């Protein structure tokens, strides 16, 4: 039950972070948003390290750095999709892909959730597909244009969860430290090679810092949840984050929700309940 609670809270925080990240990419270049938000996240995890148990072993840092590379690639693609597409479509499309990888990996490596939990997993995957449906004429073209970036971003996020879960027990939050070091270095190098500015747009810095701090808080919640539950269940619960992104987009940006999306939100709640009951 603790793992389910942590994973569900993680999804809410991830969705809120993605909302702020999407807003930031409409005011600044994608690489600037990623580097600055990741730097804010690094500062947060450094501040948390003295208060959370864990040892900085080479194995823990290596798995974290590998996860950081995968996550950074996913984040660049995801933010680009958010900047060019519709937020309430991009986020769930990405989540569907990111949910599939941890579930498949967990089952392939011997995890065997109870039947009720598996039913919740199936319902959750249906939920993110339903939430992603937006057939309005005004948004259809933008959705198609960002589809590939959304799918690739989801693969990067799914890889991040799988790789981070391979860190040894007792590593604490040190894998997240390694993940942030590698992701910041990778994106900064990419910006240097492509000669892209890392200067934030006017009025965007606070939004970027908020997105980065929330993203790291969600990462911490994921690590805590994964340490206490099955990756195949935690991963799919975390993937429900588009529900909070969608609701924020609805009430802040006034993006409209159709009946199918509302049904998807209902399925999201039912999926959490089924997994929690297992």
Short mmCIF file of C-alpha atoms in Angstrom, two decimals:
data_model
loop_
_atom_site.label_atom_id
_atom_site.label_comp_id
_atom_site.label_asym_id
_atom_site.label_seq_id
_atom_site.Cartn_x
_atom_site.Cartn_y
_atom_site.Cartn_z
CA UNK A 1 0.00 0.00 0.00
CA UNK A 2 2.88 2.38 0.76
CA UNK A 3 4.37 1.76 -2.69
CA UNK A 4 1.01 2.45 -4.35
CA UNK A 5 0.60 5.70 -2.42
CA UNK A 6 4.12 6.88 -3.27
CA UNK A 7 3.75 5.94 -6.95
CA UNK A 8 0.38 7.69 -7.24
CA UNK A 9 1.76 10.84 -5.59
CA UNK A 10 4.74 10.58 -7.93
CA UNK A 11 2.39 10.59 -10.92
CA UNK A 12 0.67 13.76 -9.68
CA UNK A 13 3.99 15.54 -9.19
CA UNK A 14 5.37 14.35 -12.55
CA UNK A 15 2.25 15.61 -14.31
CA UNK A 16 2.55 19.01 -12.64
CA UNK A 17 6.24 19.22 -13.54
CA UNK A 18 5.44 18.42 -17.17
CA UNK A 19 2.78 21.12 -17.24
CA UNK A 20 5.32 23.73 -16.11
CA UNK A 21 7.91 22.29 -18.51
CA UNK A 22 5.46 22.63 -21.37
CA UNK A 23 4.78 26.25 -20.46
CA UNK A 24 8.51 26.95 -20.31
CA UNK A 25 9.19 25.54 -23.78
CA UNK A 26 6.73 28.05 -25.20
CA UNK A 27 8.93 30.86 -23.87
CA UNK A 28 12.45 29.39 -24.20
CA UNK A 29 14.37 26.98 -26.41
CA UNK A 30 14.07 23.32 -25.49
CA UNK A 31 17.75 22.78 -24.60
CA UNK A 32 17.75 25.82 -22.32
CA UNK A 33 14.67 24.50 -20.50
CA UNK A 34 16.18 21.02 -20.08
CA UNK A 35 19.61 22.15 -18.85
CA UNK A 36 18.28 24.75 -16.43
CA UNK A 37 15.49 22.54 -15.08
CA UNK A 38 17.90 19.63 -14.64
CA UNK A 39 20.32 21.93 -12.81
CA UNK A 40 17.53 22.96 -10.46
CA UNK A 41 16.79 19.28 -9.88
CA UNK A 42 20.46 18.56 -9.18
CA UNK A 43 20.53 21.32 -6.55
CA UNK A 44 17.47 19.78 -4.88
CA UNK A 45 18.86 16.24 -4.75
CA UNK A 46 22.20 17.51 -3.38
CA UNK A 47 20.28 19.24 -0.61
CA UNK A 48 18.38 16.02 0.15
CA UNK A 49 21.37 13.63 0.18
CA UNK A 50 22.42 14.33 3.81
CA UNK A 51 18.91 13.52 5.04
CA UNK A 52 18.34 10.27 3.10
CA UNK A 53 20.34 7.05 3.70
CA UNK A 54 22.47 5.65 0.91
CA UNK A 55 26.02 4.97 -0.25
CA UNK A 56 27.63 6.53 -3.37
CA UNK A 57 29.00 3.30 -4.87
CA UNK A 58 30.40 3.13 -8.41
CA UNK A 59 27.58 0.76 -9.43
CA UNK A 60 24.87 3.08 -8.10
CA UNK A 61 26.33 6.08 -9.91
CA UNK A 62 26.84 4.11 -13.14
CA UNK A 63 23.22 2.93 -13.29
CA UNK A 64 22.12 6.45 -12.46
CA UNK A 65 24.23 7.97 -15.22
CA UNK A 66 22.87 5.49 -17.76
CA UNK A 67 19.34 6.35 -16.65
CA UNK A 68 20.20 10.05 -16.96
CA UNK A 69 21.22 9.67 -20.61
CA UNK A 70 17.96 7.87 -21.43
CA UNK A 71 15.88 10.35 -19.46
CA UNK A 72 17.60 13.39 -21.00
CA UNK A 73 16.91 12.14 -24.51
CA UNK A 74 13.29 11.51 -23.56
CA UNK A 75 12.95 14.94 -21.96
CA UNK A 76 14.28 16.82 -25.00
CA UNK A 77 11.90 14.96 -27.31
CA UNK A 78 8.99 15.33 -24.91
CA UNK A 79 9.46 19.06 -24.37
CA UNK A 80 9.79 19.56 -28.12
CA UNK A 81 6.51 17.71 -28.62
CA UNK A 82 4.86 19.81 -25.90
CA UNK A 83 6.05 23.00 -27.58
CA UNK A 84 4.67 22.05 -31.01
CA UNK A 85 1.67 19.90 -30.10
CA UNK A 86 -1.32 19.91 -27.79
CA UNK A 87 -0.36 19.29 -24.17
CA UNK A 88 -3.41 17.14 -23.42
CA UNK A 89 -2.49 14.83 -26.34
CA UNK A 90 1.31 14.74 -26.14
CA UNK A 91 1.57 13.82 -22.45
CA UNK A 92 -0.66 10.70 -22.56
CA UNK A 93 0.88 9.46 -25.82
CA UNK A 94 4.31 9.65 -24.21
CA UNK A 95 3.00 7.98 -21.07
CA UNK A 96 1.62 5.00 -22.96
CA UNK A 97 5.08 4.18 -24.28
CA UNK A 98 6.85 4.88 -21.00
CA UNK A 99 4.40 2.61 -19.15
CA UNK A 100 4.90 -0.35 -21.45
CA UNK A 101 8.66 -0.71 -20.96
CA UNK A 102 8.75 -1.11 -17.14
CA UNK A 103 5.78 -3.49 -17.24
CA UNK A 104 7.33 -5.69 -19.93
CA UNK A 105 10.74 -5.62 -18.23
CA UNK A 106 9.27 -6.48 -14.84
CA UNK A 107 7.30 -9.41 -16.21
CA UNK A 108 10.29 -10.62 -18.26
CA UNK A 109 12.53 -10.63 -15.17
CA UNK A 110 10.15 -12.71 -13.07
CA UNK A 111 7.74 -10.28 -11.41
CA UNK A 112 4.31 -11.85 -11.00
CA UNK A 113 1.71 -9.36 -9.73
CA UNK A 114 -1.60 -10.66 -8.43
CA UNK A 115 -4.50 -11.00 -10.86
CA UNK A 116 -6.24 -7.91 -9.48
CA UNK A 117 -3.09 -5.85 -9.92
CA UNK A 118 -2.66 -7.09 -13.50
CA UNK A 119 -6.24 -6.03 -14.21
CA UNK A 120 -5.32 -2.60 -12.86
CA UNK A 121 -2.27 -2.48 -15.13
CA UNK A 122 -4.40 -3.30 -18.17
CA UNK A 123 -6.98 -0.69 -17.18
CA UNK A 124 -4.25 1.90 -16.67
CA UNK A 125 -2.87 1.33 -20.17
CA UNK A 126 -6.38 1.75 -21.58
CA UNK A 127 -6.77 4.89 -19.49
CA UNK A 128 -3.74 6.66 -20.93
CA UNK A 129 -4.91 5.81 -24.46
CA UNK A 130 -8.38 7.22 -23.76
CA UNK A 131 -7.01 10.35 -22.14
CA UNK A 132 -4.86 10.94 -25.22
CA UNK A 133 -7.81 10.98 -27.61
CA UNK A 134 -8.53 14.45 -28.99
CA UNK A 135 -10.31 14.43 -32.32
CA UNK A 136 -11.02 18.15 -32.64
CA UNK A 137 -10.15 19.71 -36.00
CA UNK A 138 -8.16 22.46 -34.37
CA UNK A 139 -5.74 20.08 -32.72
CA UNK A 140 -5.54 17.14 -35.14
CA UNK A 141 -2.71 18.46 -37.26
CA UNK A 142 -0.58 19.47 -34.33
CA UNK A 143 -1.12 16.05 -32.74
CA UNK A 144 0.10 14.19 -35.82
CA UNK A 145 3.14 16.45 -36.13
CA UNK A 146 4.34 15.69 -32.61
CA UNK A 147 3.45 11.96 -32.54
CA UNK A 148 6.91 10.56 -33.31
CA UNK A 149 8.59 12.86 -30.79
CA UNK A 150 6.01 11.83 -28.17
CA UNK A 151 6.60 8.11 -28.77
CA UNK A 152 10.39 8.46 -28.74
CA UNK A 153 10.22 10.57 -25.60
CA UNK A 154 8.15 7.86 -23.93
CA UNK A 155 10.78 5.26 -24.79
CA UNK A 156 13.41 7.46 -23.16
CA UNK A 157 11.34 7.83 -20.00
CA UNK A 158 10.62 4.11 -19.86
CA UNK A 159 14.32 3.39 -20.17
CA UNK A 160 14.99 5.86 -17.35
CA UNK A 161 12.66 3.98 -14.99
CA UNK A 162 14.08 0.56 -15.91
CA UNK A 163 17.73 1.61 -15.61
CA UNK A 164 17.17 3.50 -12.35
CA UNK A 165 15.54 0.40 -10.85
CA UNK A 166 18.75 -1.59 -11.49
CA UNK A 167 20.72 0.41 -8.90
CA UNK A 168 21.78 -1.77 -5.94
CA UNK A 169 19.88 -1.76 -2.65
CA UNK A 170 21.19 0.78 -0.20
CA UNK A 171 22.09 3.28 -2.92
CA UNK A 172 19.56 5.80 -1.64
CA UNK A 173 19.28 8.87 -3.87
CA UNK A 174 22.82 8.66 -5.25
CA UNK A 175 21.62 7.16 -8.58
CA UNK A 176 19.56 10.34 -9.06
CA UNK A 177 22.70 12.39 -8.46
CA UNK A 178 24.49 10.41 -11.15
CA UNK A 179 21.49 10.72 -13.47
CA UNK A 180 21.47 14.49 -13.20
CA UNK A 181 25.22 14.79 -13.77
CA UNK A 182 25.08 12.79 -17.00
CA UNK A 183 21.92 14.43 -18.32
CA UNK A 184 23.19 17.97 -17.71
CA UNK A 185 26.54 17.15 -19.30
CA UNK A 186 24.92 15.50 -22.33
CA UNK A 187 22.49 18.34 -23.03
CA UNK A 188 25.11 21.05 -22.41
CA UNK A 189 27.42 19.31 -24.91
CA UNK A 190 24.58 19.09 -27.42
CA UNK A 191 23.89 22.80 -27.00
CA UNK A 192 27.58 23.59 -27.51
CA UNK A 193 27.85 21.47 -30.67
CA UNK A 194 24.68 22.89 -32.18
CA UNK A 195 25.46 26.42 -30.94
CA UNK A 196 22.13 26.77 -29.20
CA UNK A 197 21.71 29.34 -26.46
CA UNK A 198 21.02 28.21 -22.90
CA UNK A 199 19.65 31.60 -21.91
CA UNK A 200 16.02 31.40 -20.74
CA UNK A 201 13.34 33.49 -22.40
CA UNK A 202 11.85 36.53 -20.73
CA UNK A 203 9.92 35.55 -17.61
CA UNK A 204 10.65 31.84 -18.04
CA UNK A 205 13.30 31.22 -15.39
CA UNK A 206 10.89 30.78 -12.47
CA UNK A 207 8.76 28.38 -14.49
CA UNK A 208 11.85 26.37 -15.49
CA UNK A 209 13.14 26.14 -11.91
CA UNK A 210 9.69 25.05 -10.72
CA UNK A 211 9.55 22.34 -13.39
CA UNK A 212 13.01 21.08 -12.47
CA UNK A 213 12.35 20.99 -8.73
CA UNK A 214 9.04 19.17 -9.20
CA UNK A 215 10.62 16.69 -11.62
CA UNK A 216 13.32 15.81 -9.08
CA UNK A 217 10.75 15.51 -6.28
CA UNK A 218 8.85 13.05 -8.48
CA UNK A 219 12.07 11.12 -9.16
CA UNK A 220 12.67 10.78 -5.42
CA UNK A 221 9.12 9.49 -4.96
CA UNK A 222 9.67 6.97 -7.77
CA UNK A 223 12.85 5.61 -6.17
CA UNK A 224 11.10 5.29 -2.80
CA UNK A 225 8.12 3.56 -4.41
CA UNK A 226 10.25 1.19 -6.50
CA UNK A 227 12.21 0.18 -3.41
CA UNK A 228 8.95 -0.90 -1.78
CA UNK A 229 7.03 -2.44 -4.69
CA UNK A 230 7.19 -4.22 -8.05
CA UNK A 231 8.55 -2.24 -11.00
CA UNK A 232 5.75 -3.56 -13.23
CA UNK A 233 3.17 -1.98 -10.90
CA UNK A 234 5.02 1.17 -9.82
CA UNK A 235 5.96 1.96 -13.42
CA UNK A 236 2.39 1.84 -14.68
CA UNK A 237 1.05 3.91 -11.76
CA UNK A 238 3.68 6.57 -12.40
CA UNK A 239 2.66 6.57 -16.07
CA UNK A 240 -0.76 7.93 -15.09
CA UNK A 241 0.81 11.38 -14.69
CA UNK A 242 -0.97 12.78 -17.80
CA UNK A 243 -4.19 13.01 -15.78
CA UNK A 244 -2.80 15.88 -13.70
CA UNK A 245 -1.15 17.47 -16.75
CA UNK A 246 -4.45 17.28 -18.59
CA UNK A 247 -6.48 18.77 -15.74
CA UNK A 248 -4.02 21.65 -15.37
CA UNK A 249 -4.13 22.25 -19.12
CA UNK A 250 -7.93 22.24 -18.92
CA UNK A 251 -8.29 24.74 -16.09
CA UNK A 252 -5.22 26.94 -16.69
CA UNK A 253 -4.86 26.91 -20.49
CA UNK A 254 -8.56 26.27 -21.15
CA UNK A 255 -7.83 23.24 -23.38
CA UNK A 256 -11.08 21.38 -23.88
CA UNK A 257 -11.67 17.78 -22.78
CA UNK A 258 -13.99 15.48 -24.69
CA UNK A 259 -16.13 12.68 -23.27
CA UNK A 260 -13.51 10.02 -24.09
CA UNK A 261 -10.82 11.89 -22.16
CA UNK A 262 -13.11 12.31 -19.15
CA UNK A 263 -13.77 8.55 -19.29
CA UNK A 264 -10.01 8.01 -19.35
CA UNK A 265 -9.62 9.99 -16.13
CA UNK A 266 -12.27 7.78 -14.54
CA UNK A 267 -10.37 4.68 -15.70
CA UNK A 268 -7.23 6.15 -14.15
CA UNK A 269 -8.86 6.30 -10.72
CA UNK A 270 -10.23 2.77 -11.13
CA UNK A 271 -6.79 1.44 -12.11
CA UNK A 272 -5.18 2.92 -9.00
CA UNK A 273 -7.92 1.39 -6.87
CA UNK A 274 -7.43 -2.09 -8.37
CA UNK A 275 -3.65 -2.02 -7.92
CA UNK A 276 -4.02 -0.73 -4.36
CA UNK A 277 -6.48 -3.51 -3.53
CA UNK A 278 -4.10 -6.27 -4.66
#
